[in-house]
Every structure is written in C-alpha cells, then in structure tokens.
Amino acid sequence: VNSGPRGPRGSPPPPLHAVLALAIGCPCGRRAGVSPSAMADPSVEELLERLKKSLVAATALLGETPANWENKCEDAFSKFRLTVVHLRKERAALDTIEDKNGAWRFICKFGKTRPFLHDRCNEVLKILMTSDLWLQAFAQAGFRPNDLPPAVADEFDKRLREAIPDDELPPVPPPRERPAELARGDAGPSVSTAFRPANMAVVVQRCTTAKILVDERMQMWGEIGRGLVISVSFSKGATQDAVQHAARFLLTARLSMRSERARASAGGTNSAESVVSLCKVGEEQGILLMPQASLCSELGKDNIGLQYSHGCPETQASALYKAFIAAFRSSAAELIGTAAPAKELRVVACNFSGRQSMEMTSDGPFMMPSISESTAPAAANLENRARDASRQTASE
C-alpha cells in the first residue's frame, strides 16, 4: 500500500489497515493520520442545502418553454430525488423547506409528463407523505391525489385524510383554477389510461446496430444503426389511444445517445437524449420494433412454464402492434420536421406472427422496462430481473 503515489507534501498514503480500522471505529485509524471527516457522509445541513439548490433549479423549469422542460426535467428531478432520498429519515429537515408549493407543482407536472418514471416519482412521494406539513402544502396548492401516479394515489389519499380533516380540505378547484402546470397545454397529457400507457408492457434497449428478420420466406432483414430496440406486449384492455401516446413518449424521452464521434465533439458528454432531439440536429437514429408476448406472461403453477392469461386476443394484439408502428412513423415525422440539418428517423419492424430472429450490438448495459399497473403483476419477474439495469438510468 505504501508504495503507491505520494500526496502533495510527499507523505505516503495511510496503510490499508488504518483505513479499515477507522471504518469500524478503531483509534489506530486516527493515529495513522486519516481524518474521519474525509470518509464521513454529507451532513444533514449539507444535504439540505443541496435539496434547496435542486428545488430552485426544478421550479425554474416550470416557467420554461416545453422544449426546455423536455430536455432538462429529468436531470432536475434526478437531483431533487437524490437529496430527498438521502434525507428520508430527517423529517424535521425536510419540513424546513419553504417552497413546498413549488416542489409539489414540479412533482405533479413531472409525474404527468414522465409516466415511464413513475417508480422514481413514487419513491419521492412515499417519503414526503410521511410529513403532515408537506401534505398540507399539497392540499393548499390545489392538488388532489388523482394528480399523482395511480400506483400511489390511494395510499397518498389515505395519508392526506389522516393529516387533514375532510372539513379542512380545500374544495376541489374548477378546471380554470387548477395549478398552471396542469392546466397549460405544454404540461403534456394527463395521466389517464390512454397515456400511461394502460395494458402495455415495453422494454427499451439502446443499440449501435441491430437487424431483424422482416420476411422469413424471402430472407429479408431490416436494419438500423444507433438507436433503440423496443419490445412490446399488449394485455387485455389495451387501446389505440394508449399506443399513440406510448409511441410519442418513447420518441421524446431521453433514452438514446449520440455517436462516439458526436459525443467527443460535444466535450465527451455521456448524457442521454431523445430520439427526436438527436434527429433534429442531424444524428442518425433508428427504432427497431418487435412484439414479445412474454412481457405480459406469468409463471404457471409450480413455477413451471408460462401462462398468457393477461394477453389480449391475437387479432387485437396484431392490430395494436400495427398501430404502434404507424404511430412511431407519423409522430416522428411531425416532431422532427424537415428543417436542416434534421434527418428522418428509420423505423424497422418485424411481422407480428412468424419466426423472429434478431441480431443486436448493444450500446452499453442499458435496458429500461416499463410496466403499467394493469400488467405489473404478470410482469413482476421481468421487472425484478431488469431492476439493476434500470437503476443505471438514475444518474442520467
């Protein structure tokens, strides 16, 4: 250990046993010259300052243009969420935040415009709902539990009624008095069964190249370069509206990345960007679509074999899949436009029936499962297997 690089004053680094001893509270660590503060977690005061700073940045986005909101809201929420999670056991510190109203406006708008990130939104909500002061601020801001992700709405409503008697709850405001973030057209569609998307399961993977068999008899393959490989399944109750909104979300969510050369010219940034935004600046992007019924399956009795009791009938599923493909093409043309240096999005899809064969080179270990509430029980095993991979996007 002592043969490593020396510090700025020529002193050798502390021996490994001293560092380990400090970690378990042994005084020999202090004798070795290791400062406890150097290894300590941030203090509550430091975390609180970070939370205030992240909240200022988040609320500033509420008055931004729709394009700026789309580009920046996920970073803002990530920083806000991280500090809230670190302070989850410090309710008194969380209660000192003054702009609770602004925080709720940001959280509710984020939940409505980012339904595929509801799990992370729910994590924040379950922490804040433990505080009566935060619940009171939520009601005073004119929000109601149905403004929140459906998976947490009932639990939140129960806590709200525990913290605030019914006769003290403000009346539900008429639509014209709703908070601006939910009333404005640029806030995105409401979280309805048509947008969540209801009764759909989607898995997204980044790729640098991918190809899929589109005609088995003719041995024809469809190929894309950098972009997204999207597997989809439909369960009972899926609708055409849900398919349209899902396609639009996947095009505008920050899921893809620039090429290595473009990243280098942009200063080496590894930030994720949406397919639409990349196409607009002239980056080649592609979407490869394939049906995968197993996403809505569940283990059979004795954990042997798969059951497909949640899947919608094959004829309906085929029609929804075709609508999904068409929605990507029409929405991409609308959102990207033709102004230079924009490039057209390449959309490739295999047939709904028949043998599926695909080759893909992934762009790093990224996979994002998105499961709606109605299909979550059936897809629990898939979600658990993909949880670690999806956590990687927390830093993005």
Tab-separated table of C-alpha atoms in Angstrom:
chain	number	residue	atom	x	y	z
A	1	VAL	CA	0.000	0.000	0.000
A	2	ASN	CA	2.784	2.423	0.956
A	3	SER	CA	4.422	2.035	-2.447
A	4	GLY	CA	1.581	3.972	-4.094
A	5	PRO	CA	1.745	7.591	-5.257
A	6	ARG	CA	2.602	10.103	-2.567
A	7	GLY	CA	0.485	13.076	-1.568
A	8	PRO	CA	1.183	16.692	-2.465
A	9	ARG	CA	3.562	17.007	0.514
A	10	GLY	CA	5.421	13.786	-0.175
A	11	SER	CA	3.749	11.847	2.638
A	12	PRO	CA	2.789	8.245	1.863
A	13	PRO	CA	-0.886	7.286	1.860
A	14	PRO	CA	-2.215	5.741	5.111
A	15	PRO	CA	-1.883	1.974	5.379
A	16	LEU	CA	-4.895	-0.023	4.349
A	17	HIS	CA	-5.357	-1.489	7.833
A	18	ALA	CA	-5.685	2.043	9.209
A	19	VAL	CA	-8.423	2.948	6.760
A	20	LEU	CA	-10.315	-0.231	7.559
A	21	ALA	CA	-9.805	0.308	11.268
A	22	LEU	CA	-11.268	3.787	11.026
A	23	ALA	CA	-14.299	2.388	9.263
A	24	ILE	CA	-15.020	0.107	12.247
A	25	GLY	CA	-14.176	2.710	14.869
A	26	CYS	CA	-10.667	1.616	15.893
A	27	PRO	CA	-8.485	4.501	17.208
A	28	CYS	CA	-5.458	3.294	15.214
A	29	GLY	CA	-7.034	4.882	12.155
A	30	ARG	CA	-6.745	8.301	13.752
A	31	ARG	CA	-3.123	7.640	14.718
A	32	ALA	CA	-2.396	6.889	11.064
A	33	GLY	CA	-3.444	10.412	10.149
A	34	VAL	CA	-6.777	9.598	8.456
A	35	SER	CA	-9.350	12.311	9.013
A	36	PRO	CA	-12.785	10.922	9.970
A	37	SER	CA	-14.415	13.818	8.154
A	38	ALA	CA	-12.760	12.736	4.912
A	39	MET	CA	-14.741	9.488	4.980
A	40	ALA	CA	-17.969	10.808	6.539
A	41	ASP	CA	-21.251	11.112	4.661
A	42	PRO	CA	-22.552	14.617	3.944
A	43	SER	CA	-24.123	16.254	6.979
A	44	VAL	CA	-27.844	16.977	7.187
A	45	GLU	CA	-27.067	20.667	6.683
A	46	GLU	CA	-25.097	19.938	3.520
A	47	LEU	CA	-27.855	17.703	2.154
A	48	LEU	CA	-30.447	20.329	2.963
A	49	GLU	CA	-28.512	22.943	1.007
A	50	ARG	CA	-28.303	20.565	-1.941
A	51	LEU	CA	-32.046	19.990	-1.749
A	52	LYS	CA	-32.767	23.728	-1.736
A	53	LYS	CA	-30.461	24.246	-4.712
A	54	SER	CA	-32.020	21.391	-6.683
A	55	LEU	CA	-35.511	22.707	-5.878
A	56	VAL	CA	-34.655	26.171	-7.173
A	57	ALA	CA	-33.484	24.634	-10.456
A	58	ALA	CA	-36.554	22.380	-10.658
A	59	THR	CA	-39.128	25.127	-10.048
A	60	ALA	CA	-37.359	27.399	-12.541
A	61	LEU	CA	-38.255	24.862	-15.247
A	62	LEU	CA	-41.970	25.358	-14.606
A	63	GLY	CA	-41.829	28.662	-16.464
A	64	GLU	CA	-39.617	27.394	-19.273
A	65	THR	CA	-40.687	26.531	-22.798
A	66	PRO	CA	-41.967	22.990	-23.491
A	67	ALA	CA	-38.700	22.163	-25.287
A	68	ASN	CA	-36.570	23.215	-22.306
A	69	TRP	CA	-38.811	21.252	-19.966
A	70	GLU	CA	-38.425	18.121	-22.103
A	71	ASN	CA	-34.645	18.490	-22.215
A	72	LYS	CA	-33.998	19.368	-18.575
A	73	CYS	CA	-36.763	17.982	-16.361
A	74	GLU	CA	-35.227	14.525	-15.877
A	75	ASP	CA	-31.877	15.913	-14.702
A	76	ALA	CA	-33.674	18.305	-12.360
A	77	PHE	CA	-35.844	15.538	-10.924
A	78	SER	CA	-32.869	13.193	-10.526
A	79	LYS	CA	-31.008	15.723	-8.358
A	80	PHE	CA	-34.138	16.562	-6.357
A	81	ARG	CA	-34.976	12.898	-5.822
A	82	LEU	CA	-31.444	12.015	-4.733
A	83	THR	CA	-31.379	14.595	-1.943
A	84	VAL	CA	-34.893	13.710	-0.773
A	85	VAL	CA	-33.910	10.031	-0.551
A	86	HIS	CA	-30.783	10.925	1.454
A	87	LEU	CA	-32.958	12.951	3.852
A	88	ARG	CA	-35.723	10.347	4.112
A	89	LYS	CA	-35.020	9.791	7.834
A	90	GLU	CA	-34.696	13.519	8.556
A	91	ARG	CA	-38.323	14.632	8.515
A	92	ALA	CA	-37.603	17.755	10.578
A	93	ALA	CA	-35.048	18.868	7.984
A	94	LEU	CA	-37.431	18.216	5.098
A	95	ASP	CA	-40.103	20.231	6.903
A	96	THR	CA	-37.861	23.321	6.867
A	97	ILE	CA	-38.104	23.620	3.079
A	98	GLU	CA	-40.032	26.810	2.408
A	99	ASP	CA	-41.137	26.374	-1.195
A	100	LYS	CA	-43.178	23.226	-0.706
A	101	ASN	CA	-45.785	24.604	-3.083
A	102	GLY	CA	-43.223	24.849	-5.891
A	103	ALA	CA	-41.955	21.362	-5.120
A	104	TRP	CA	-45.452	19.911	-5.470
A	105	ARG	CA	-46.023	21.764	-8.734
A	106	PHE	CA	-42.815	20.292	-10.115
A	107	ILE	CA	-43.505	16.751	-8.867
A	108	CYS	CA	-47.061	16.678	-10.239
A	109	LYS	CA	-46.024	18.003	-13.637
A	110	PHE	CA	-43.107	15.587	-13.810
A	111	GLY	CA	-45.382	12.659	-12.957
A	112	LYS	CA	-47.773	13.609	-15.729
A	113	THR	CA	-45.138	14.126	-18.403
A	114	ARG	CA	-42.903	11.187	-17.444
A	115	PRO	CA	-45.225	8.202	-16.782
A	116	PHE	CA	-42.404	5.757	-17.520
A	117	LEU	CA	-40.531	7.142	-14.499
A	118	HIS	CA	-43.394	6.757	-12.049
A	119	ASP	CA	-41.405	4.332	-9.880
A	120	ARG	CA	-38.905	7.056	-9.031
A	121	CYS	CA	-41.652	9.612	-8.584
A	122	ASN	CA	-43.458	7.262	-6.202
A	123	GLU	CA	-40.267	6.885	-4.171
A	124	VAL	CA	-40.215	10.628	-3.514
A	125	LEU	CA	-43.953	10.763	-2.803
A	126	LYS	CA	-43.763	7.992	-0.191
A	127	ILE	CA	-41.092	9.948	1.659
A	128	LEU	CA	-42.877	13.299	1.543
A	129	MET	CA	-46.253	11.846	2.518
A	130	THR	CA	-44.860	10.984	5.968
A	131	SER	CA	-44.852	14.723	6.749
A	132	ASP	CA	-48.085	16.492	7.688
A	133	LEU	CA	-46.592	19.838	6.653
A	134	TRP	CA	-45.855	18.569	3.149
A	135	LEU	CA	-49.358	17.124	2.895
A	136	GLN	CA	-50.908	20.415	3.970
A	137	ALA	CA	-48.851	22.250	1.344
A	138	PHE	CA	-50.036	19.733	-1.268
A	139	ALA	CA	-53.703	20.460	-0.488
A	140	GLN	CA	-53.191	24.214	-0.246
A	141	ALA	CA	-51.557	24.212	-3.695
A	142	GLY	CA	-54.847	22.917	-5.130
A	143	PHE	CA	-53.692	19.394	-5.985
A	144	ARG	CA	-55.534	16.157	-5.355
A	145	PRO	CA	-54.353	12.513	-5.212
A	146	ASN	CA	-55.600	11.899	-8.753
A	147	ASP	CA	-52.893	14.335	-9.896
A	148	LEU	CA	-50.334	11.730	-8.808
A	149	PRO	CA	-49.248	8.396	-10.339
A	150	PRO	CA	-52.093	5.875	-9.924
A	151	ALA	CA	-49.938	3.342	-8.065
A	152	VAL	CA	-49.521	5.683	-5.085
A	153	ALA	CA	-52.733	7.753	-5.304
A	154	ASP	CA	-54.838	5.666	-2.878
A	155	GLU	CA	-52.108	5.446	-0.256
A	156	PHE	CA	-51.459	9.170	-0.583
A	157	ASP	CA	-55.165	9.960	-0.255
A	158	LYS	CA	-55.335	7.940	2.964
A	159	ARG	CA	-52.396	9.835	4.465
A	160	LEU	CA	-53.868	13.140	3.303
A	161	ARG	CA	-57.093	12.444	5.180
A	162	GLU	CA	-55.162	11.421	8.274
A	163	ALA	CA	-53.209	14.672	8.239
A	164	ILE	CA	-56.048	17.000	7.264
A	165	PRO	CA	-59.700	16.518	8.349
A	166	ASP	CA	-62.193	16.404	5.485
A	167	ASP	CA	-63.845	19.637	6.572
A	168	GLU	CA	-60.491	21.418	6.406
A	169	LEU	CA	-59.516	20.179	2.967
A	170	PRO	CA	-59.813	22.955	0.380
A	171	PRO	CA	-62.621	22.352	-2.127
A	172	VAL	CA	-61.597	20.835	-5.420
A	173	PRO	CA	-60.977	23.859	-7.659
A	174	PRO	CA	-62.680	24.170	-11.048
A	175	PRO	CA	-60.516	23.478	-14.107
A	176	ARG	CA	-59.722	27.146	-14.727
A	177	GLU	CA	-58.224	27.424	-11.242
A	178	ARG	CA	-56.090	24.330	-11.498
A	179	PRO	CA	-52.353	24.860	-10.986
A	180	ALA	CA	-50.900	26.327	-14.144
A	181	GLU	CA	-48.611	23.345	-14.758
A	182	LEU	CA	-51.614	21.052	-15.093
A	183	ALA	CA	-53.820	23.469	-16.989
A	184	ARG	CA	-51.375	24.596	-19.669
A	185	GLY	CA	-51.197	22.657	-22.895
A	186	ASP	CA	-47.407	22.405	-22.610
A	187	ALA	CA	-47.657	20.346	-19.455
A	188	GLY	CA	-48.372	17.259	-21.510
A	189	PRO	CA	-51.370	14.958	-21.406
A	190	SER	CA	-52.865	13.959	-18.113
A	191	VAL	CA	-52.078	10.610	-16.589
A	192	SER	CA	-55.028	8.709	-17.933
A	193	THR	CA	-55.440	5.156	-19.041
A	194	ALA	CA	-54.804	6.386	-22.562
A	195	PHE	CA	-51.365	7.759	-21.744
A	196	ARG	CA	-49.783	5.646	-19.050
A	197	PRO	CA	-49.879	3.543	-21.341
A	198	ALA	CA	-52.516	1.233	-19.911
A	199	ASN	CA	-52.331	-2.510	-20.534
A	200	MET	CA	-48.983	-2.396	-22.301
A	201	ALA	CA	-45.524	-3.646	-21.377
A	202	VAL	CA	-42.463	-2.200	-23.081
A	203	VAL	CA	-38.739	-2.930	-22.824
A	204	VAL	CA	-36.276	-0.476	-24.380
A	205	GLN	CA	-32.632	-1.258	-25.185
A	206	ARG	CA	-30.001	1.034	-26.683
A	207	CYS	CA	-28.068	-0.255	-29.662
A	208	THR	CA	-25.301	0.779	-32.007
A	209	THR	CA	-26.561	-1.610	-34.704
A	210	ALA	CA	-29.488	-4.012	-34.888
A	211	LYS	CA	-31.244	-6.014	-37.565
A	212	ILE	CA	-34.327	-8.198	-37.575
A	213	LEU	CA	-35.895	-10.686	-39.950
A	214	VAL	CA	-38.839	-8.933	-41.620
A	215	ASP	CA	-39.676	-11.581	-44.249
A	216	GLU	CA	-38.760	-15.172	-43.413
A	217	ARG	CA	-39.696	-16.592	-46.827
A	218	MET	CA	-37.585	-14.057	-48.739
A	219	GLN	CA	-34.915	-13.883	-46.024
A	220	MET	CA	-35.193	-10.112	-45.929
A	221	TRP	CA	-33.729	-8.226	-42.977
A	222	GLY	CA	-34.438	-4.720	-41.750
A	223	GLU	CA	-31.501	-2.903	-40.154
A	224	ILE	CA	-30.888	0.228	-38.091
A	225	GLY	CA	-27.751	1.881	-36.764
A	226	ARG	CA	-27.632	3.734	-33.463
A	227	GLY	CA	-30.997	3.972	-31.721
A	228	LEU	CA	-33.488	1.902	-29.724
A	229	VAL	CA	-34.723	-1.680	-29.860
A	230	ILE	CA	-38.252	-1.775	-28.442
A	231	SER	CA	-40.108	-4.940	-27.457
A	232	VAL	CA	-43.819	-4.585	-26.761
A	233	SER	CA	-46.693	-6.672	-25.490
A	234	PHE	CA	-50.384	-5.870	-25.106
A	235	SER	CA	-52.680	-7.153	-22.394
A	236	LYS	CA	-56.459	-7.139	-22.143
A	237	GLY	CA	-57.925	-3.654	-22.308
A	238	ALA	CA	-55.163	-2.069	-24.411
A	239	THR	CA	-56.422	0.702	-26.680
A	240	GLN	CA	-55.370	2.558	-29.822
A	241	ASP	CA	-55.064	5.801	-27.817
A	242	ALA	CA	-52.616	4.165	-25.397
A	243	VAL	CA	-50.491	3.020	-28.328
A	244	GLN	CA	-50.377	6.529	-29.824
A	245	HIS	CA	-49.295	8.171	-26.581
A	246	ALA	CA	-46.752	5.452	-25.805
A	247	ALA	CA	-45.042	5.926	-29.171
A	248	ARG	CA	-44.899	9.672	-28.702
A	249	PHE	CA	-43.414	9.327	-25.236
A	250	LEU	CA	-40.715	6.892	-26.359
A	251	LEU	CA	-39.709	9.299	-29.110
A	252	THR	CA	-39.380	12.287	-26.767
A	253	ALA	CA	-37.992	10.604	-23.625
A	254	ARG	CA	-34.232	10.824	-23.158
A	255	LEU	CA	-33.377	7.216	-23.897
A	256	SER	CA	-30.848	7.292	-26.743
A	257	MET	CA	-27.321	8.669	-27.155
A	258	ARG	CA	-25.126	10.359	-29.752
A	259	SER	CA	-22.430	8.533	-31.671
A	260	GLU	CA	-18.955	8.315	-30.154
A	261	ARG	CA	-17.652	10.958	-32.552
A	262	ALA	CA	-20.512	13.343	-31.788
A	263	ARG	CA	-20.019	12.820	-28.058
A	264	ALA	CA	-16.331	13.635	-28.377
A	265	SER	CA	-17.035	16.813	-30.347
A	266	ALA	CA	-19.571	17.828	-27.712
A	267	GLY	CA	-16.962	17.635	-24.967
A	268	GLY	CA	-17.244	13.949	-24.117
A	269	THR	CA	-20.710	14.204	-22.550
A	270	ASN	CA	-22.495	10.914	-21.929
A	271	SER	CA	-25.924	12.420	-21.286
A	272	ALA	CA	-28.915	10.628	-22.747
A	273	GLU	CA	-31.061	12.473	-25.281
A	274	SER	CA	-34.337	11.802	-27.001
A	275	VAL	CA	-34.521	10.230	-30.438
A	276	VAL	CA	-36.387	13.296	-31.714
A	277	SER	CA	-33.819	15.794	-30.418
A	278	LEU	CA	-30.960	13.782	-31.933
A	279	CYS	CA	-32.644	13.554	-35.326
A	280	LYS	CA	-33.269	17.294	-35.281
A	281	VAL	CA	-29.535	18.020	-35.003
A	282	GLY	CA	-28.667	15.617	-37.826
A	283	GLU	CA	-27.807	12.483	-35.858
A	284	GLU	CA	-28.690	9.128	-37.438
A	285	GLN	CA	-31.271	7.352	-35.291
A	286	GLY	CA	-33.383	4.246	-35.723
A	287	ILE	CA	-36.206	2.401	-33.968
A	288	LEU	CA	-36.495	-1.381	-34.232
A	289	LEU	CA	-39.833	-2.786	-33.079
A	290	MET	CA	-40.748	-6.351	-32.250
A	291	PRO	CA	-43.709	-7.978	-30.465
A	292	GLN	CA	-42.887	-10.048	-27.398
A	293	ALA	CA	-45.914	-11.677	-25.789
A	294	SER	CA	-43.877	-12.995	-22.851
A	295	LEU	CA	-43.675	-9.486	-21.363
A	296	CYS	CA	-47.278	-9.896	-20.238
A	297	SER	CA	-46.910	-13.524	-19.216
A	298	GLU	CA	-46.663	-15.033	-15.750
A	299	LEU	CA	-45.254	-18.209	-14.288
A	300	GLY	CA	-47.636	-21.102	-14.231
A	301	LYS	CA	-48.397	-23.406	-11.333
A	302	ASP	CA	-45.365	-24.740	-9.511
A	303	ASN	CA	-43.295	-22.121	-11.359
A	304	ILE	CA	-43.177	-24.311	-14.458
A	305	GLY	CA	-43.965	-22.836	-17.860
A	306	LEU	CA	-45.555	-19.529	-18.768
A	307	GLN	CA	-49.207	-18.542	-18.809
A	308	TYR	CA	-50.660	-15.842	-21.051
A	309	SER	CA	-53.977	-15.189	-19.315
A	310	HIS	CA	-53.375	-11.422	-19.311
A	311	GLY	CA	-52.653	-11.124	-23.025
A	312	CYS	CA	-55.251	-9.668	-25.344
A	313	PRO	CA	-56.574	-11.810	-28.238
A	314	GLU	CA	-54.122	-12.343	-31.086
A	315	THR	CA	-56.207	-10.470	-33.654
A	316	GLN	CA	-56.476	-7.432	-31.408
A	317	ALA	CA	-52.804	-7.593	-30.457
A	318	SER	CA	-51.818	-7.698	-34.131
A	319	ALA	CA	-53.915	-4.607	-34.877
A	320	LEU	CA	-52.417	-2.752	-31.900
A	321	TYR	CA	-48.901	-3.663	-33.000
A	322	LYS	CA	-49.542	-2.276	-36.492
A	323	ALA	CA	-50.958	0.885	-34.920
A	324	PHE	CA	-47.840	1.130	-32.734
A	325	ILE	CA	-45.607	1.031	-35.830
A	326	ALA	CA	-47.724	3.614	-37.635
A	327	ALA	CA	-47.720	5.863	-34.557
A	328	PHE	CA	-43.918	5.906	-34.479
A	329	ARG	CA	-43.696	6.875	-38.140
A	330	SER	CA	-46.360	9.579	-38.065
A	331	SER	CA	-45.276	11.077	-34.723
A	332	ALA	CA	-41.612	11.097	-35.764
A	333	ALA	CA	-42.402	12.945	-38.990
A	334	GLU	CA	-44.436	15.505	-37.062
A	335	LEU	CA	-41.951	16.049	-34.220
A	336	ILE	CA	-38.712	16.047	-36.224
A	337	GLY	CA	-39.837	18.053	-39.228
A	338	THR	CA	-37.780	18.659	-42.339
A	339	ALA	CA	-35.728	21.748	-41.465
A	340	ALA	CA	-31.964	21.254	-41.958
A	341	PRO	CA	-29.985	19.556	-40.536
A	342	ALA	CA	-32.769	17.202	-39.427
A	343	LYS	CA	-32.581	13.560	-40.501
A	344	GLU	CA	-35.501	11.220	-40.952
A	345	LEU	CA	-35.965	8.545	-38.296
A	346	ARG	CA	-35.606	4.991	-39.615
A	347	VAL	CA	-38.327	2.696	-38.242
A	348	VAL	CA	-37.960	-1.063	-38.775
A	349	ALA	CA	-40.452	-3.644	-37.542
A	350	CYS	CA	-40.788	-7.385	-37.889
A	351	ASN	CA	-44.050	-9.153	-38.640
A	352	PHE	CA	-46.398	-9.848	-35.759
A	353	SER	CA	-46.513	-13.573	-36.457
A	354	GLY	CA	-43.883	-15.974	-37.688
A	355	ARG	CA	-40.324	-16.654	-36.609
A	356	GLN	CA	-38.461	-13.781	-35.027
A	357	SER	CA	-34.716	-13.569	-35.459
A	358	MET	CA	-32.654	-10.568	-34.381
A	359	GLU	CA	-29.027	-9.528	-34.107
A	360	MET	CA	-28.023	-6.551	-31.980
A	361	THR	CA	-24.915	-4.778	-30.716
A	362	SER	CA	-25.921	-3.011	-27.514
A	363	ASP	CA	-24.742	0.469	-26.576
A	364	GLY	CA	-23.697	-0.423	-23.036
A	365	PRO	CA	-25.670	-2.307	-20.359
A	366	PHE	CA	-28.851	-0.267	-20.644
A	367	MET	CA	-32.368	-1.648	-20.508
A	368	MET	CA	-35.493	0.158	-19.358
A	369	PRO	CA	-38.557	-1.946	-18.566
A	370	SER	CA	-41.814	-0.009	-18.439
A	371	ILE	CA	-44.763	-1.855	-16.993
A	372	SER	CA	-48.206	-0.343	-16.472
A	373	GLU	CA	-50.143	-1.090	-13.283
A	374	SER	CA	-52.505	-3.470	-15.029
A	375	THR	CA	-49.664	-5.644	-16.315
A	376	ALA	CA	-47.294	-5.264	-13.376
A	377	PRO	CA	-48.401	-8.433	-11.515
A	378	ALA	CA	-47.948	-10.517	-14.636
A	379	ALA	CA	-44.559	-8.990	-15.424
A	380	ALA	CA	-43.130	-8.952	-11.905
A	381	ASN	CA	-40.430	-11.467	-12.703
A	382	LEU	CA	-39.235	-9.467	-15.712
A	383	GLU	CA	-39.183	-6.282	-13.637
A	384	ASN	CA	-37.116	-7.876	-10.893
A	385	ARG	CA	-34.560	-9.213	-13.374
A	386	ALA	CA	-34.238	-5.827	-15.042
A	387	ARG	CA	-34.232	-3.695	-11.870
A	388	ASP	CA	-30.467	-3.397	-11.600
A	389	ALA	CA	-30.134	-2.418	-15.246
A	390	SER	CA	-32.854	0.199	-14.988
A	391	ARG	CA	-31.242	1.759	-11.919
A	392	GLN	CA	-28.335	2.778	-14.116
A	393	THR	CA	-30.535	5.478	-15.657
A	394	ALA	CA	-30.849	7.223	-12.246
A	395	SER	CA	-27.629	9.108	-12.886
A	396	GLU	CA	-28.742	10.131	-16.361
